[in-house]
Tab-separated table of C-alpha atoms in Angstrom:
chain	number	residue	atom	x	y	z
R	2	MET	CA	250.121	3.676	95.857
R	3	LYS	CA	248.252	0.649	94.546
R	4	LYS	CA	244.434	0.923	94.714
R	5	ILE	CA	241.578	-1.664	94.799
R	6	ASN	CA	238.915	-0.731	92.096
R	7	MET	CA	236.027	-0.593	94.606
R	8	LYS	CA	233.408	0.206	91.853
R	9	SER	CA	234.182	-3.042	89.975
R	10	LEU	CA	234.475	-5.022	93.179
R	11	ILE	CA	231.216	-3.997	94.455
R	12	ILE	CA	229.331	-4.414	91.070
R	13	THR	CA	230.959	-7.928	90.372
R	14	SER	CA	230.237	-8.911	94.030
R	15	ILE	CA	226.483	-8.076	93.866
R	16	VAL	CA	226.108	-10.140	90.666
R	17	CYS	CA	227.632	-13.111	92.575
R	18	LEU	CA	224.867	-12.758	95.121
R	19	LEU	CA	221.961	-12.151	92.809
R	20	PRO	CA	221.172	-15.725	92.193
R	21	ILE	CA	220.145	-15.836	95.907
R	22	ILE	CA	217.121	-13.786	95.196
R	23	CYS	CA	215.990	-16.502	92.675
R	24	GLY	CA	216.680	-19.227	95.065
R	25	LEU	CA	214.606	-17.402	97.637
R	26	MET	CA	211.558	-16.971	94.957
R	27	PHE	CA	211.622	-20.751	94.647
R	28	TYR	CA	212.742	-21.925	97.965
R	29	ASN	CA	209.756	-23.879	98.966
R	30	GLU	CA	209.677	-25.710	95.678
R	31	LEU	CA	213.327	-26.617	95.869
R	32	PRO	CA	214.132	-30.315	96.939
R	33	GLU	CA	215.911	-30.645	100.228
R	34	SER	CA	219.065	-31.961	98.486
R	35	ILE	CA	220.266	-30.512	95.367
R	36	ALA	CA	222.812	-31.918	92.889
R	37	ILE	CA	225.727	-29.507	92.427
R	38	HIS	CA	228.422	-31.809	90.863
R	39	TRP	CA	227.934	-34.284	88.025
R	40	GLY	CA	230.334	-36.971	86.449
R	41	ILE	CA	231.143	-37.030	82.798
R	42	ASP	CA	228.265	-39.628	82.488
R	43	ASN	CA	225.835	-36.814	83.437
R	44	ASN	CA	224.824	-38.502	86.665
R	45	PRO	CA	225.026	-36.516	89.824
R	46	ASN	CA	227.672	-37.290	92.208
R	47	GLY	CA	227.733	-34.401	94.578
R	48	TYR	CA	225.001	-32.755	96.478
R	49	PHE	CA	224.299	-29.610	98.632
R	50	SER	CA	221.340	-29.232	101.268
R	51	LYS	CA	218.986	-26.701	100.052
R	52	PRO	CA	220.181	-23.794	102.378
R	53	ALA	CA	223.625	-24.535	101.373
R	54	PHE	CA	222.922	-24.175	97.754
R	55	VAL	CA	220.762	-21.236	98.046
R	56	PHE	CA	222.841	-19.005	100.257
R	57	GLY	CA	226.200	-20.993	100.580
R	58	LEU	CA	227.448	-21.508	96.851
R	59	PRO	CA	226.827	-17.658	95.917
R	60	ILE	CA	228.570	-16.739	98.848
R	61	MET	CA	231.637	-19.193	98.141
R	62	MET	CA	231.809	-17.768	94.609
R	63	LEU	CA	231.577	-14.206	96.216
R	64	ALA	CA	234.578	-14.941	98.479
R	65	LEU	CA	236.675	-16.209	95.484
R	66	GLN	CA	235.626	-13.181	93.513
R	67	VAL	CA	236.730	-10.656	96.180
R	68	PHE	CA	239.923	-12.646	96.371
R	69	CYS	CA	240.639	-12.476	92.783
R	70	CYS	CA	239.655	-8.767	92.171
R	71	ILE	CA	242.060	-7.677	95.302
R	72	VAL	CA	244.998	-9.904	93.945
R	73	SER	CA	244.428	-8.486	90.620
R	74	ASP	CA	244.275	-4.997	91.508
R	75	LEU	CA	247.276	-5.088	93.762
R	76	SER	CA	249.434	-7.067	91.314
R	77	ASP	CA	248.539	-4.689	88.438
R	78	LYS	CA	251.197	-2.060	87.894
R	79	ASN	CA	249.496	-0.699	84.671
R	80	PRO	CA	245.887	-0.394	85.452
R	81	GLU	CA	245.155	2.108	82.558
R	82	ALA	CA	246.796	0.041	80.004
R	83	ASN	CA	245.252	-3.365	81.236
R	84	LYS	CA	241.885	-1.838	81.977
R	85	LYS	CA	239.691	-3.598	79.351
R	86	ALA	CA	241.395	-6.934	79.684
R	87	VAL	CA	241.227	-6.944	83.503
R	88	THR	CA	237.576	-5.854	83.399
R	89	VAL	CA	236.828	-8.959	81.319
R	90	TYR	CA	238.612	-11.235	83.541
R	91	LYS	CA	236.758	-9.890	86.462
R	92	TRP	CA	233.479	-10.787	85.038
R	93	ILE	CA	234.170	-14.576	84.638
R	94	ILE	CA	233.630	-15.582	87.950
R	95	PRO	CA	230.097	-13.779	88.322
R	96	ILE	CA	228.953	-15.156	84.890
R	97	ILE	CA	229.759	-18.468	85.717
R	98	THR	CA	228.060	-18.136	89.013
R	99	VAL	CA	224.760	-16.900	87.609
R	100	VAL	CA	224.844	-19.332	84.795
R	101	LEU	CA	225.416	-22.496	86.753
R	102	TYR	CA	223.164	-21.440	89.390
R	103	ILE	CA	220.242	-21.158	87.076
R	104	VAL	CA	221.217	-24.589	85.411
R	105	THR	CA	221.346	-26.207	88.819
R	106	MET	CA	218.049	-25.082	89.742
R	107	ALA	CA	216.435	-26.117	86.504
R	108	VAL	CA	217.947	-29.616	86.939
R	109	ALA	CA	216.526	-29.535	90.508
R	110	PHE	CA	213.123	-29.011	89.177
R	111	GLY	CA	213.315	-31.951	86.810
R	112	ASN	CA	214.554	-30.774	83.696
R	113	ASP	CA	216.737	-33.236	81.739
R	114	LEU	CA	219.594	-30.933	80.836
R	115	ASP	CA	223.170	-32.424	79.508
R	116	ILE	CA	225.524	-30.774	82.042
R	117	ARG	CA	228.536	-31.678	80.069
R	118	LYS	CA	227.443	-29.731	77.074
R	119	ILE	CA	226.475	-26.743	78.958
R	120	VAL	CA	229.759	-26.546	80.818
R	121	MET	CA	231.740	-27.296	77.641
R	122	ILE	CA	230.176	-24.308	75.846
R	123	LEU	CA	230.399	-22.080	78.650
R	124	LEU	CA	234.066	-22.930	79.126
R	125	GLY	CA	234.715	-22.776	75.457
R	126	ILE	CA	233.192	-19.205	75.246
R	127	LEU	CA	235.260	-18.084	78.256
R	128	PHE	CA	238.480	-19.439	76.903
R	129	ILE	CA	237.904	-17.763	73.572
R	130	ILE	CA	237.357	-14.438	75.261
R	131	SER	CA	240.327	-14.787	77.541
R	132	GLY	CA	242.546	-15.789	74.676
R	133	ASN	CA	241.536	-12.642	72.640
R	134	TYR	CA	242.236	-10.427	75.682
R	135	MET	CA	245.283	-12.114	77.086
R	136	PRO	CA	247.936	-10.505	74.561
R	137	LYS	CA	246.439	-7.113	75.349
R	138	VAL	CA	247.679	-7.358	79.066
R	139	ARG	CA	251.213	-5.846	79.387
R	140	SER	CA	253.646	-8.427	80.086
R	141	ASN	CA	254.931	-6.855	83.315
R	142	TYR	CA	251.525	-7.655	84.735
R	143	TYR	CA	252.302	-11.174	84.494
R	144	MET	CA	255.641	-10.989	85.934
R	145	ASP	CA	254.646	-8.543	88.820
R	146	SER	CA	251.924	-10.886	89.734
R	147	LYS	CA	254.002	-13.870	89.654
R	148	ILE	CA	251.918	-15.701	87.317
R	149	PHE	CA	255.309	-16.816	85.690
R	150	TRP	CA	258.260	-17.412	87.932
R	151	VAL	CA	260.619	-15.631	85.882
R	152	LYS	CA	264.018	-15.402	87.426
R	153	ASN	CA	265.630	-12.805	85.250
R	154	ARG	CA	262.507	-11.082	84.309
R	155	ASP	CA	262.877	-11.657	80.769
R	156	GLU	CA	259.959	-9.505	79.076
R	157	LYS	CA	260.457	-11.144	75.649
R	158	LEU	CA	260.165	-14.516	77.053
R	159	VAL	CA	257.023	-13.715	79.030
R	160	ASN	CA	255.484	-12.063	75.908
R	161	LYS	CA	256.094	-15.216	73.810
R	162	ALA	CA	254.610	-17.475	76.531
R	163	VAL	CA	251.511	-15.298	76.873
R	164	LYS	CA	251.060	-15.268	73.143
R	165	ILE	CA	251.288	-18.977	72.792
R	166	SER	CA	249.012	-19.344	75.722
R	167	ALA	CA	246.522	-16.926	74.110
R	168	TYR	CA	246.527	-19.002	71.091
R	169	GLY	CA	246.244	-22.176	73.011
R	170	LEU	CA	243.096	-20.854	74.994
R	171	ILE	CA	241.327	-19.947	71.598
R	172	ILE	CA	242.139	-23.304	70.141
R	173	PHE	CA	241.040	-25.239	73.237
R	174	GLY	CA	237.965	-23.051	73.584
R	175	ILE	CA	236.799	-24.117	70.144
R	176	LEU	CA	237.560	-27.672	70.639
R	177	PHE	CA	235.555	-27.539	73.917
R	178	ILE	CA	232.730	-26.421	72.089
R	179	LEU	CA	232.857	-28.875	69.260
R	180	SER	CA	233.473	-31.731	71.748
R	181	ILE	CA	229.589	-31.535	72.505
R	182	LEU	CA	229.110	-33.334	69.216
R	183	PHE	CA	230.918	-36.382	70.235
R	184	LYS	CA	230.980	-38.625	73.312
R	185	PRO	CA	231.842	-37.515	76.867
R	186	VAL	CA	235.264	-39.180	76.499
R	187	VAL	CA	236.328	-36.528	73.769
R	188	SER	CA	235.585	-33.857	76.417
R	189	VAL	CA	237.862	-35.375	78.810
R	190	ALA	CA	240.633	-36.006	76.335
R	191	ILE	CA	240.564	-32.415	75.390
R	192	LEU	CA	240.682	-31.208	78.909
R	193	VAL	CA	243.629	-33.444	79.759
R	194	ALA	CA	245.409	-32.233	76.627
R	195	MET	CA	244.798	-28.322	77.896
R	196	ILE	CA	246.260	-29.312	81.209
R	197	LEU	CA	249.247	-30.708	79.600
R	198	PHE	CA	249.607	-27.680	77.308
R	199	CYS	CA	249.561	-25.539	80.320
R	200	LEU	CA	252.246	-27.519	82.155
R	201	ILE	CA	254.540	-27.448	79.195
R	202	ILE	CA	254.058	-23.550	78.978
R	203	TYR	CA	254.885	-23.114	82.388
R	204	LEU	CA	257.907	-25.474	82.330
R	205	TYR	CA	259.102	-23.725	79.103
R	206	VAL	CA	259.197	-20.390	80.857
R	207	TYR	CA	260.477	-21.783	84.166
R	208	LEU	CA	263.545	-23.564	82.383
R	209	LYS	CA	264.194	-20.879	79.932
R	210	SER	CA	264.456	-18.010	82.681
R	211	ARG	CA	267.081	-20.111	84.489
R	212	LYS	CA	269.514	-20.368	81.828
């Protein structure tokens, strides 16, 4: 019977909620409207009220984390073999939550930060780490969790796609970090290229599996 790793779920969920403590510590000093989204030109274009930011943002990330953890555990038929890689993946959302919460608070207090560069560096690091661990996850994890819709469950095909995807993540991760040295349009171009890369990999597996 498939089991949910409650220890991992509880610990990562607590980390997602930890930023609330920081928000409460500085609650009175925070502005009533807080920017939570920025355009590529580093200008804010989305706002939360103070309560929505302090409490709502971590709770939304918590809900996403709980969903991802449960789906991952119930889909994984090789928990021991995939333990290290899955553990790394489970920490992505909590880390993003803490980092972006702190950065958002810093901007709210008037600090002049380049959000694009921070996000590109964070995404770059996460992609490089994910790419390094991706090939270590057994192929039937991807097939059983239906990450790839493989009609004939071709393990070799999925392994090949996973390997290519892993190299792609590492390369795009490095490019994301390097993009901070150039104009914002470069970051956008790399992001578009990554999306196209993912679509090509998906279509390749989808079409190949139906031959």
